Short mmCIF file of C-alpha atoms and ligand atoms in Angstrom, two decimals:
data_model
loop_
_atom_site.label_atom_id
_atom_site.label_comp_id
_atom_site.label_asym_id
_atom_site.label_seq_id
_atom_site.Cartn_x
_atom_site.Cartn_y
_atom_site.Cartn_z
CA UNK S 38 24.72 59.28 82.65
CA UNK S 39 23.90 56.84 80.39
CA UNK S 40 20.12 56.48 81.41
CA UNK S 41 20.04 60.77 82.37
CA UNK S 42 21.22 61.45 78.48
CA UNK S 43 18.02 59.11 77.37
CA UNK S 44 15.77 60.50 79.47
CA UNK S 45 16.43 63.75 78.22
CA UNK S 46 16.14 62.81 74.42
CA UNK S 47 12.60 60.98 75.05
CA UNK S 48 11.33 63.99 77.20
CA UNK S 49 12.74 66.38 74.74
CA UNK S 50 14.23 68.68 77.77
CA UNK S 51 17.73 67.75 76.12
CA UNK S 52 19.48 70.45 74.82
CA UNK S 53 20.82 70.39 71.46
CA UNK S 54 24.29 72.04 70.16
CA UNK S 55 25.13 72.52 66.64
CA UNK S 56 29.16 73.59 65.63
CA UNK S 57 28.47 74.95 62.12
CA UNK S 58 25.67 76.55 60.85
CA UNK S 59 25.95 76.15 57.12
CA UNK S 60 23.95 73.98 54.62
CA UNK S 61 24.45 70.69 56.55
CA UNK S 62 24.31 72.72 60.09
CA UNK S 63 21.08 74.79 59.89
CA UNK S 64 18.74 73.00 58.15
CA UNK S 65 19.57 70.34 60.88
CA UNK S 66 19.09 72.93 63.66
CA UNK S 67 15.71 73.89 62.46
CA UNK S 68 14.88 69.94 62.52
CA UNK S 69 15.49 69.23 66.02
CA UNK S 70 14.11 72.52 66.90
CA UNK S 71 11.06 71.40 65.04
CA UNK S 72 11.18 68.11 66.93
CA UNK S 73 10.50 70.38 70.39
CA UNK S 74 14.10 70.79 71.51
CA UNK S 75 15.94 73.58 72.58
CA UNK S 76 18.37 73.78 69.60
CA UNK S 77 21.78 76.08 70.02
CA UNK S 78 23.74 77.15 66.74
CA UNK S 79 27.32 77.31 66.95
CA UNK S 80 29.18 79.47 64.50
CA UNK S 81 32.60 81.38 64.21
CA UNK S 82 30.64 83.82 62.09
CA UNK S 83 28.95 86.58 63.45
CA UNK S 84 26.87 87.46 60.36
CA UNK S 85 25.50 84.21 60.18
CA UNK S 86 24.22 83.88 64.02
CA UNK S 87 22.74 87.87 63.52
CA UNK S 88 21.04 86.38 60.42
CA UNK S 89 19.78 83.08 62.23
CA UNK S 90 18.63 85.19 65.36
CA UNK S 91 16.66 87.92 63.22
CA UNK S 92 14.63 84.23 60.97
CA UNK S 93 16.71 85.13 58.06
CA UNK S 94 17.78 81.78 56.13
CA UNK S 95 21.01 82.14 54.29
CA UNK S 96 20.67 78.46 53.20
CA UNK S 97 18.59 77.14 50.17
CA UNK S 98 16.79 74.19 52.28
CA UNK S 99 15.79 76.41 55.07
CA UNK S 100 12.98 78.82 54.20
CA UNK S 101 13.04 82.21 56.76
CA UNK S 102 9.19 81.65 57.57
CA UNK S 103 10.20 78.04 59.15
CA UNK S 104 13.50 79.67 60.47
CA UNK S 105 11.66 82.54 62.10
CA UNK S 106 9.10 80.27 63.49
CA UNK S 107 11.69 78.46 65.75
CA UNK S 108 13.45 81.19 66.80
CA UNK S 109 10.38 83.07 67.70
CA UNK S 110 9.49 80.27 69.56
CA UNK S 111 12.36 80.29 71.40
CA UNK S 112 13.49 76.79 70.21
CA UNK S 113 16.81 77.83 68.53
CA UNK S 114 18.97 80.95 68.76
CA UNK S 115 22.62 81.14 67.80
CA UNK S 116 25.78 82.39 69.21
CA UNK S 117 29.44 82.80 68.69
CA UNK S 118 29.96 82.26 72.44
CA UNK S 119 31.44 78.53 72.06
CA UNK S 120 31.32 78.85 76.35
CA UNK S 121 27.62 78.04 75.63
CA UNK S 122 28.87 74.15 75.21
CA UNK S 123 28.91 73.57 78.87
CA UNK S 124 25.14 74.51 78.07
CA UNK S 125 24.51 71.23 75.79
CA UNK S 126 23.49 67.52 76.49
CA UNK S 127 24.85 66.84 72.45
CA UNK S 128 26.87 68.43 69.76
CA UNK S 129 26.67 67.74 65.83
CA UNK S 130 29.98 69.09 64.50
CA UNK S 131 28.91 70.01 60.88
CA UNK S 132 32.24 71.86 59.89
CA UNK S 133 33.63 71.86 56.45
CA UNK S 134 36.66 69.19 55.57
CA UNK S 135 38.44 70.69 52.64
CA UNK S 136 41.52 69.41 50.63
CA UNK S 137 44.62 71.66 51.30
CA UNK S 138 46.47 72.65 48.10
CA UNK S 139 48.89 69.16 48.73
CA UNK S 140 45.60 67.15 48.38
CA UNK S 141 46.16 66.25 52.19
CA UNK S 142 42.90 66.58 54.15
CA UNK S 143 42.63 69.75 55.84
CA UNK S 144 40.85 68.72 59.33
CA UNK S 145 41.18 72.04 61.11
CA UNK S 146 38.23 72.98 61.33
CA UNK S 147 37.38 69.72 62.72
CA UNK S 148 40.65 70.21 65.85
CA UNK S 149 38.86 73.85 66.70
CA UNK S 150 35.44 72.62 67.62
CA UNK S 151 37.27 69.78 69.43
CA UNK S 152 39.52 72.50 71.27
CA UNK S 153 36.29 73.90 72.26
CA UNK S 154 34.38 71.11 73.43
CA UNK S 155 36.91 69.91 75.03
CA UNK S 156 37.46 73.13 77.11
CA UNK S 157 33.64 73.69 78.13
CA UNK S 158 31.71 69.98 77.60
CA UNK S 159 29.93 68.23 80.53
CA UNK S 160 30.18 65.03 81.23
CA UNK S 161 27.57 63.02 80.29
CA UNK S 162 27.10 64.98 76.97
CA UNK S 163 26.61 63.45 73.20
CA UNK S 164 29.30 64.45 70.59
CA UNK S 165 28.28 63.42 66.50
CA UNK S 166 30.92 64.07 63.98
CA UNK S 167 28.93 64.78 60.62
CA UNK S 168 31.81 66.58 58.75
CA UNK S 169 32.76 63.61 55.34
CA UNK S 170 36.09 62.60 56.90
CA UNK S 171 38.68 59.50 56.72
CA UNK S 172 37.97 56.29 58.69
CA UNK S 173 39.59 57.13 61.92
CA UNK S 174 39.16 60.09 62.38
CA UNK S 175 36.51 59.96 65.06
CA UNK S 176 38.17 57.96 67.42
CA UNK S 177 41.77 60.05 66.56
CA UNK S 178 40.44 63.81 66.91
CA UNK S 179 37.27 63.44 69.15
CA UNK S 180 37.60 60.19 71.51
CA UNK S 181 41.50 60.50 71.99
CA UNK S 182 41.17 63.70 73.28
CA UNK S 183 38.12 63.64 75.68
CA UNK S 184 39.25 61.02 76.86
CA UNK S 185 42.40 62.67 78.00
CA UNK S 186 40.11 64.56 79.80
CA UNK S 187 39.41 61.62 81.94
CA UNK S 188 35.66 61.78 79.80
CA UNK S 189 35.69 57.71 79.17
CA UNK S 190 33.55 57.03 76.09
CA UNK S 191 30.50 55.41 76.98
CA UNK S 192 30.16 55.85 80.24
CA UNK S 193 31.10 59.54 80.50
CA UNK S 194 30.60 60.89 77.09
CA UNK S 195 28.76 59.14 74.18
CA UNK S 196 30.58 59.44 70.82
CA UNK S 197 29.53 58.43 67.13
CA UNK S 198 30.26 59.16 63.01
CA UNK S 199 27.02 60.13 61.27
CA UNK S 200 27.69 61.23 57.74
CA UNK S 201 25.92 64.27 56.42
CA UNK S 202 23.94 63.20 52.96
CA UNK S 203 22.61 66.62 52.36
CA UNK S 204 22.23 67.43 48.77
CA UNK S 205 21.73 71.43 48.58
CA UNK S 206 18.71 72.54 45.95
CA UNK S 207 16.98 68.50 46.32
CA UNK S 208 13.37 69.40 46.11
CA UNK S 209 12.87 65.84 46.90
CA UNK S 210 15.33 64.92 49.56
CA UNK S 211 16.19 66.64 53.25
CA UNK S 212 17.63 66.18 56.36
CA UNK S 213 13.96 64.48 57.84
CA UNK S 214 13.69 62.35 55.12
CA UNK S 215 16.79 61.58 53.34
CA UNK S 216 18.34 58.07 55.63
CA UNK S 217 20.73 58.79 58.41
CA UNK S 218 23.73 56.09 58.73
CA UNK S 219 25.49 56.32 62.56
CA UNK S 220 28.11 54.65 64.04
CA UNK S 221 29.30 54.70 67.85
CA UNK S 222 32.83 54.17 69.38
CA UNK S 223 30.57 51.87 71.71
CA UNK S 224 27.32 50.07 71.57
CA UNK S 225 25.99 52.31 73.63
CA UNK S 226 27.31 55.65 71.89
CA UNK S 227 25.73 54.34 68.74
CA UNK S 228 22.51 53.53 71.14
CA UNK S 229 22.30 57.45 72.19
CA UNK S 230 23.72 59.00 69.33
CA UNK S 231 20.79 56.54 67.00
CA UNK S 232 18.01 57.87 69.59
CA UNK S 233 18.26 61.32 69.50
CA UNK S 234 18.39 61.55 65.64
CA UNK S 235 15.31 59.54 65.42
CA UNK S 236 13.50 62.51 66.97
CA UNK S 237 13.97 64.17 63.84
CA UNK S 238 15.09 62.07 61.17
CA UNK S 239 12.27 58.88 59.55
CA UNK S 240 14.88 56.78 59.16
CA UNK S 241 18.46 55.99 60.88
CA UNK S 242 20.08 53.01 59.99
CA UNK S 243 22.68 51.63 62.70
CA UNK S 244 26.36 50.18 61.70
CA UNK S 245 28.58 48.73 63.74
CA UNK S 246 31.72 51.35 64.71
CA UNK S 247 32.37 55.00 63.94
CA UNK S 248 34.54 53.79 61.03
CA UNK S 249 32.29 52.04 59.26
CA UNK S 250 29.83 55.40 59.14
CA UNK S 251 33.15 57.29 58.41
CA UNK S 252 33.55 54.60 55.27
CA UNK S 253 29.92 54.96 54.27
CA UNK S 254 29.49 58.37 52.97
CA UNK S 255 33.67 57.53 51.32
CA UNK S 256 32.48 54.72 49.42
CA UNK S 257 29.17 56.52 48.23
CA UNK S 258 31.30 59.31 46.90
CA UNK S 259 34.23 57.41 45.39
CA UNK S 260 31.29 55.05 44.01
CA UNK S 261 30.33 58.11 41.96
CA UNK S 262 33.64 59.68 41.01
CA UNK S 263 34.94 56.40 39.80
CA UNK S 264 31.61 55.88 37.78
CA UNK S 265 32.06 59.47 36.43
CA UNK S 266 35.57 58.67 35.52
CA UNK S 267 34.53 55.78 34.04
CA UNK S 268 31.86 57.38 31.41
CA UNK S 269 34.35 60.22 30.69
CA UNK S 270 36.91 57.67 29.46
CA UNK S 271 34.20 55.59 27.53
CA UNK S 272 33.49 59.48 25.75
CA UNK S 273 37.01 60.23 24.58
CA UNK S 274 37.34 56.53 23.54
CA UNK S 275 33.66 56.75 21.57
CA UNK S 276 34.92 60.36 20.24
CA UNK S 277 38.16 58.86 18.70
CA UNK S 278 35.55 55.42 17.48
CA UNK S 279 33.22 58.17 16.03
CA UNK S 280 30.39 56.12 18.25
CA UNK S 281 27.75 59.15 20.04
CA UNK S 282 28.52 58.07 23.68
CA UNK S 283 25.15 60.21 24.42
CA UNK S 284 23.07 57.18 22.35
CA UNK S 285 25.27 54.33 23.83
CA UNK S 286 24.52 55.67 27.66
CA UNK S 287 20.71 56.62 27.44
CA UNK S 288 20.08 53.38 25.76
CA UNK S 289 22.12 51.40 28.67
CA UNK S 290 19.63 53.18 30.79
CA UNK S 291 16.93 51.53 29.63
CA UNK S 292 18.13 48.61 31.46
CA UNK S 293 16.13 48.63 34.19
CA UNK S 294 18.36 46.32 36.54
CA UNK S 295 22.14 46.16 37.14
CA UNK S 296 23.22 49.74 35.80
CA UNK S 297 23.05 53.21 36.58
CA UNK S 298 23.88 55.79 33.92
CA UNK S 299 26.24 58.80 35.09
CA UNK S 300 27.09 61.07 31.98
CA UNK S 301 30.45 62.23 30.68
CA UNK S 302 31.14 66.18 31.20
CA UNK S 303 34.04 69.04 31.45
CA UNK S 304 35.21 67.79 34.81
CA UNK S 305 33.48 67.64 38.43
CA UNK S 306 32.95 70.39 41.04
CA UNK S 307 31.45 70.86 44.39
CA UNK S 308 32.29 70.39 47.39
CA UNK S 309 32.22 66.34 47.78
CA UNK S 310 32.53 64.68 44.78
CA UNK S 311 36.34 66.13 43.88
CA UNK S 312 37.75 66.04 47.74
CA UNK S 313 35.90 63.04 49.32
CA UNK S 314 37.83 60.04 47.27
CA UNK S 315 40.98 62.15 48.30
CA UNK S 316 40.14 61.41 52.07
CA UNK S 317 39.75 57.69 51.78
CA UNK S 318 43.14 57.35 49.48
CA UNK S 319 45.46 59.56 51.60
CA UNK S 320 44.36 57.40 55.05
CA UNK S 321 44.80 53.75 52.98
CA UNK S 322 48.06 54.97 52.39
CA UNK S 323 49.29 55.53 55.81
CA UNK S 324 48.49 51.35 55.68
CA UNK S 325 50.65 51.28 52.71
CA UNK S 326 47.30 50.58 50.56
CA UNK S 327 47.45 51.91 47.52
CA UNK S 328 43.57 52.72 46.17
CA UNK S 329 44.15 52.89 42.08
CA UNK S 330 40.61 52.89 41.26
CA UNK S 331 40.68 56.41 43.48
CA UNK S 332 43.75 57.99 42.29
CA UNK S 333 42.87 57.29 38.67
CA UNK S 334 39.37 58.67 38.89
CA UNK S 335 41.07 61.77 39.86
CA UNK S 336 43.92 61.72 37.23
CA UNK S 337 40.96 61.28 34.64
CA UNK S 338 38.51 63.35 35.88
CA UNK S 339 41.10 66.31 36.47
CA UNK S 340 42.36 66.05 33.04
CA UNK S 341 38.67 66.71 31.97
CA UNK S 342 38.66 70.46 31.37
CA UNK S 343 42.09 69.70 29.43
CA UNK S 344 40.07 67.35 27.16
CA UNK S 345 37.84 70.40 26.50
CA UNK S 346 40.53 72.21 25.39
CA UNK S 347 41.44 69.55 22.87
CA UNK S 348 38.69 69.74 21.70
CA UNK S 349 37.91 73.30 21.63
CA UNK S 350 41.08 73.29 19.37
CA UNK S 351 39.99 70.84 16.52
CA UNK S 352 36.87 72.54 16.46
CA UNK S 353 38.45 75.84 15.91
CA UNK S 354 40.54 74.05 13.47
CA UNK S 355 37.97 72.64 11.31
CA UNK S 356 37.23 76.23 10.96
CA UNK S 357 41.22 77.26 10.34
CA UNK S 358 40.56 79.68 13.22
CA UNK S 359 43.60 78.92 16.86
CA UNK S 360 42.27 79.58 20.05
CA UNK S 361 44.31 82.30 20.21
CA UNK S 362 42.55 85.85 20.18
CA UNK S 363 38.82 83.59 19.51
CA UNK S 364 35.92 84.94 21.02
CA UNK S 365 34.77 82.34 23.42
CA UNK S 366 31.44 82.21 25.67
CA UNK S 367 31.56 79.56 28.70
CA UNK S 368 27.31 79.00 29.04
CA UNK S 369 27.11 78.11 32.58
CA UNK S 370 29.97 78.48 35.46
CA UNK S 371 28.66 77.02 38.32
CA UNK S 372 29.86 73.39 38.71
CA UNK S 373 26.35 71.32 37.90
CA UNK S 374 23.18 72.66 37.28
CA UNK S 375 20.45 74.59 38.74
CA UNK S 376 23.02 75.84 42.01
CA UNK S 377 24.91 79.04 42.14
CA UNK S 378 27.83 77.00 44.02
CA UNK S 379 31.08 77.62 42.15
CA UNK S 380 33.41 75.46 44.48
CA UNK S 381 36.50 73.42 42.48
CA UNK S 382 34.09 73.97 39.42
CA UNK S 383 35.59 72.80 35.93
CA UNK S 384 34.12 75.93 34.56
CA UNK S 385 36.85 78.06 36.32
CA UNK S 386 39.39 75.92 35.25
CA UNK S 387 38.61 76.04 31.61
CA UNK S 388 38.12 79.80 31.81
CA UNK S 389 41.87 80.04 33.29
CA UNK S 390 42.98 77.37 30.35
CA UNK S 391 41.47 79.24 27.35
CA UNK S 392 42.40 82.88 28.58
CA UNK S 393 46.30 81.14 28.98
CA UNK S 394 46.23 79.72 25.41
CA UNK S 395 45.09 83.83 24.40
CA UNK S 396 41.25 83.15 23.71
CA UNK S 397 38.61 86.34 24.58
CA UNK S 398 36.98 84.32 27.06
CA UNK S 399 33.39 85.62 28.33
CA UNK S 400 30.72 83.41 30.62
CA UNK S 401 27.15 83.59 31.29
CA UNK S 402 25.29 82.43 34.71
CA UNK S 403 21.97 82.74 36.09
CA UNK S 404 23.44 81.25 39.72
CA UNK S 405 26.70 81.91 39.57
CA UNK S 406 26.98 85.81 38.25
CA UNK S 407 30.37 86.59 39.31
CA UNK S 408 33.73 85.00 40.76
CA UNK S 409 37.20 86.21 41.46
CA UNK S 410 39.92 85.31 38.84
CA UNK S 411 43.61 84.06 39.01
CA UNK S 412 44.50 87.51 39.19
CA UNK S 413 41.86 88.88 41.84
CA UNK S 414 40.09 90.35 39.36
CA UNK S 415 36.13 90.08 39.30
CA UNK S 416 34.81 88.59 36.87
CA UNK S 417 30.65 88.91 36.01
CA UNK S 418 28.55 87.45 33.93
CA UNK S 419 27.99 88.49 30.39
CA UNK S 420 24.08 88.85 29.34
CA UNK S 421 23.26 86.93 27.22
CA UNK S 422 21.88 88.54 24.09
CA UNK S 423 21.46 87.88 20.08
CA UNK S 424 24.60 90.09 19.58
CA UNK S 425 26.98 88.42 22.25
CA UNK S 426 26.33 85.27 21.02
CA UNK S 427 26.72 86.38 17.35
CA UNK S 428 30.11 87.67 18.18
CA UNK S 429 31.40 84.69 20.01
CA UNK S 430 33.82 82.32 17.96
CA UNK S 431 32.64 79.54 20.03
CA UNK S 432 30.09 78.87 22.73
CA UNK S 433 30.97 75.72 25.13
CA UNK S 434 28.12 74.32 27.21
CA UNK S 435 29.85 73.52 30.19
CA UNK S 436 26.84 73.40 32.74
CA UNK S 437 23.05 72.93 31.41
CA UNK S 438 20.98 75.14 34.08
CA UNK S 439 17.09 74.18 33.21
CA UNK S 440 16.58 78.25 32.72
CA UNK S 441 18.66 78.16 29.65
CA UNK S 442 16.97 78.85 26.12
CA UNK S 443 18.31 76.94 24.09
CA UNK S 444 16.64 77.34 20.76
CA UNK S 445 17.90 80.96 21.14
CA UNK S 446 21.68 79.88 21.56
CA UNK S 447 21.60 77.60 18.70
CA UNK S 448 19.82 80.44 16.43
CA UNK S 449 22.59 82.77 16.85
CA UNK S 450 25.25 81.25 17.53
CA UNK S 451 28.30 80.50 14.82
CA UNK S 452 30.13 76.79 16.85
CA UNK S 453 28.73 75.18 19.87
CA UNK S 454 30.79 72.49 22.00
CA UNK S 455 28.01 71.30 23.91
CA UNK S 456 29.99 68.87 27.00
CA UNK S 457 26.73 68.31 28.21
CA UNK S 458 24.53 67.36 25.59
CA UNK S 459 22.37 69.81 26.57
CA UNK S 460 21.60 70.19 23.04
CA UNK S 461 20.32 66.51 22.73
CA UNK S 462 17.36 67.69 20.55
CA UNK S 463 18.96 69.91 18.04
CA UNK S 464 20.89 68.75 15.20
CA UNK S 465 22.48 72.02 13.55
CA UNK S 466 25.70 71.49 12.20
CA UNK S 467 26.95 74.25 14.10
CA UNK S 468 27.07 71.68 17.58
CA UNK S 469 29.81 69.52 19.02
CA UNK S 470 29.31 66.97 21.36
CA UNK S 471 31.68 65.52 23.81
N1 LIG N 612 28.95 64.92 37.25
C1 LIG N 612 29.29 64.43 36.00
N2 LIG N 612 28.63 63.33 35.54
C2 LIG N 612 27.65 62.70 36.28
C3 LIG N 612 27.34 63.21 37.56
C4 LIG N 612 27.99 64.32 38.02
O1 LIG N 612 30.16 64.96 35.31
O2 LIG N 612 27.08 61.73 35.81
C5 LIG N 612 29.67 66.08 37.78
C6 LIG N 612 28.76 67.23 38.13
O3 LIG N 612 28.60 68.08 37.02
C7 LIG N 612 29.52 67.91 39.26
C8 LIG N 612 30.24 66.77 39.95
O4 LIG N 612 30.28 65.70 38.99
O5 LIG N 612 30.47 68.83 38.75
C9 LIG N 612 29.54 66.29 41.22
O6 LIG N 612 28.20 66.08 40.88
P1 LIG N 612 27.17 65.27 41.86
O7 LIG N 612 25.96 64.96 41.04
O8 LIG N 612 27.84 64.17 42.54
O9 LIG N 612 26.68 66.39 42.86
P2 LIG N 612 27.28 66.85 44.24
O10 LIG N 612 28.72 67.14 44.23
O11 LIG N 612 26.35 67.90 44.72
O12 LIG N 612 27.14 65.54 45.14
C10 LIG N 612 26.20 65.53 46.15
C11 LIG N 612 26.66 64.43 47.06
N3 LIG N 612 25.91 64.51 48.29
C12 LIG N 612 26.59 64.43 49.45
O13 LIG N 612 27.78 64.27 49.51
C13 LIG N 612 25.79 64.54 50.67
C14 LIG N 612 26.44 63.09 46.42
O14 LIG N 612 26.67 62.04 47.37
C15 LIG N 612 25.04 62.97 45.89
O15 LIG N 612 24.87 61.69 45.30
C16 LIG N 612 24.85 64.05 44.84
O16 LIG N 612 24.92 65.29 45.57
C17 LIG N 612 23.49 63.93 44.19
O17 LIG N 612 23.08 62.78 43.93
O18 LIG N 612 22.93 64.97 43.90
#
């Protein structure tokens, strides 16, 4: 099977399943499908596999023109019919892994492809977990179950972790050229699961097991929420020093060896950054580890849109004005610049914060126009105009989209708190930085 499964990828007459066709999902499909296979798109949604199957691109990476030009060419269609598995010779699961509200990973989506691979999969078939997950989890929810089936990894089905590293709105990186870390639960998993993605990705690098790949993308993600972390605690320590933490970090920079600069803010969003370091710290537990670094990048880094409030209130002060019944303008929702994506973004959370302590809270967004409150109620974005930002009390930066003018903020507006230093170049008294 072995040898069959090879033959297939170097001929290209393998045919490729995707379970998910989102941001990670699609723009994969389209690169296999690009590489001469015959590329299937799993999805539970039937809007998005009418959309895929008409060459319209729901997904910022994939433009409709390269879209239509697979399907047209009858190199990728989608479907809803998970029965089409038995079709396959490999499957990418690229399913989302959220957080439930206990801060317990949330793997379901993860146990329904497996239900249906497991009810229509051939032998001899490919399965590659992409969805960010806990060390483990490959050989718990994917091998443990085929292999139940009597489908014996490595000789009847090929199994491996690959991380997905795709960074939405990168005009520089992409799935074909951003480096693709995979892992097998045997050598000769890794062997198939490493050739087929080298049909379509430059560069795959090979490690050992499908934990270590599982541990890869963890450690790349904690590695940047414990930096973040880091900076923000450095800022409210400089703030209370009276030391601009803005200076001390962009002249760090300048070291051009042995430092990376990451740059305090309001909090962090998105879909990794928050939930990934959750993963790794909730399985080191079940091995009675305790990770500290993890849970206090998380303490600190949740407190952040707190901090804002603090600070929103001395400002305020200075000005013998409480947040109560201020005018307030949030510039920028989404949760970091130049994407629309509002997911776990500090924005929200400061919104909900100000509007408790009895603030007029409005927001503006060129991505992100609109988002459901606490309450249910919609919520759009304000335009931004010489009167609404005469009227505000206060006007936080909270995410610095490049489309922003902000010459025409600071002319007209009374009190910025800039948390992004956004404002680098402008030194009205009228700004605040973190
Ligand atoms: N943030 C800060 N300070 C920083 C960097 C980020 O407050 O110095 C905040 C952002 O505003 C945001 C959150 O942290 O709210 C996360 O930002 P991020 O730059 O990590 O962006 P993400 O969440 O889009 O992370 C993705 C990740 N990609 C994948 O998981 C495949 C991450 O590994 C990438 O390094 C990151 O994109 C990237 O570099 O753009």
């Amino acid at each position: 099977m072995k040898e069959t499964l090879h033959r297939k990828i170097r001929e290209k007459s393998a045919t490729i399943g995707i379970i998910g066709q989102g941001y990670v999902g699609l723009p994969l499909a389209v690169e296999f499908a690009n590489a001469g296979f015959n590329v299937i798109g799993f999805d539970i949604d039937p809007a998005k596999v009418e959309k895929i199957n008409t060459g319209v691109s729901y997904i910022v990476d994939v433009k409709s023109e390269d879209l239509k030009a697979v399907v047209a060419k009858k190199k990728l269609c989608a479907t809803a019919d998970f029965s089409r598995l038995g079709d396959v010779d490999s499957i990418s699961i690229c399913v989302p892994t959220p957080l439930r509200k206990t801060k317990d990973p949330d793997i379901s989506y993860i146990a329904a492809s497996m239900e249906q691979i497991c009810k229509y999969m051939k032998k001899g078939a490919l399965v590659v977990l992409e969805s960010t997950t806990y060390p483990g989890t490959t050989t718990e929810m994917v091998r443990e179950p085929l292999e139940q089936k009597g489908f014996k990894a490595g000789k009847d089905t090929f199994i491996c972790f690959s991380p997905e590293r795709v960074d939405p709105g990168n005009a520089v990186y992409n799935t074909k050229n951003t480096p693709k870390v995979i892992g097998g639960e045997t050598p000769a998993c890794c062997e198939l699961g490493a050739a087929l993605y080298r049909t379509c990705i430059n560069t795959v690098h090979i490690v050992g097991t499908s934990a270590e790949a599982e541990m890869v993308k963890l450690l790349e993600n904690t590695f940047r929420a414990v930096n973040i972390a880091l900076v923000n605690e450095l800022m409210m320590m400089c703030d209370r020093m009276g030391i601009n933490i803005w200076n001390v970090i962009n002249a760090a920079a300048t070291k051009p060896f042995g430092f990376m600069p990451f740059y305090p803010g309001p909090g962090i969003g998105g879909h990794c950054i928050p939930l990934d370091p959750m993963y790794l710290s909730w399985k080191a537990k079940t091995y009675d580890f305790y990770n500290r670094f993890i849970e206090l990048a998380t303490d600190i880094n949740g407190n952040m849109p707190y901090y804002v409030i603090h600070r929103v209130s001395r400002i305020l002060n200075q000005h013998e004005k409480p947040i109560k019944n201020s005018k307030i303008l949030i510039l920028g929702m989404a949760y970091k610049a130049n994407v629309d994506d509002l997911r776990e973004s500090p924005g929200l959370e400061l919104y909900r914060l100000l509007r408790a302590e009895g603030a007029y809270v409005v927001f503006n967004d060129p991505h992100a126009t609109s988002f459901k409150s606490m309450l249910g109620k919609i919520v759009r974005s304000t335009d931004l105009t010489e009167e609404t930002l005469k009227n505000q009390d206060l006007i936080i930066v909270v995410t610095n989209h490049k489309t922003y003018d902000y010459g025409f903020v600071v002319k007209h507006a009374k009190l910025i708190l800039d948390t992004r230093n956004a404002l680098g170049l402008f030194t009205e008294p009228s700004i605040v930085r973190l």
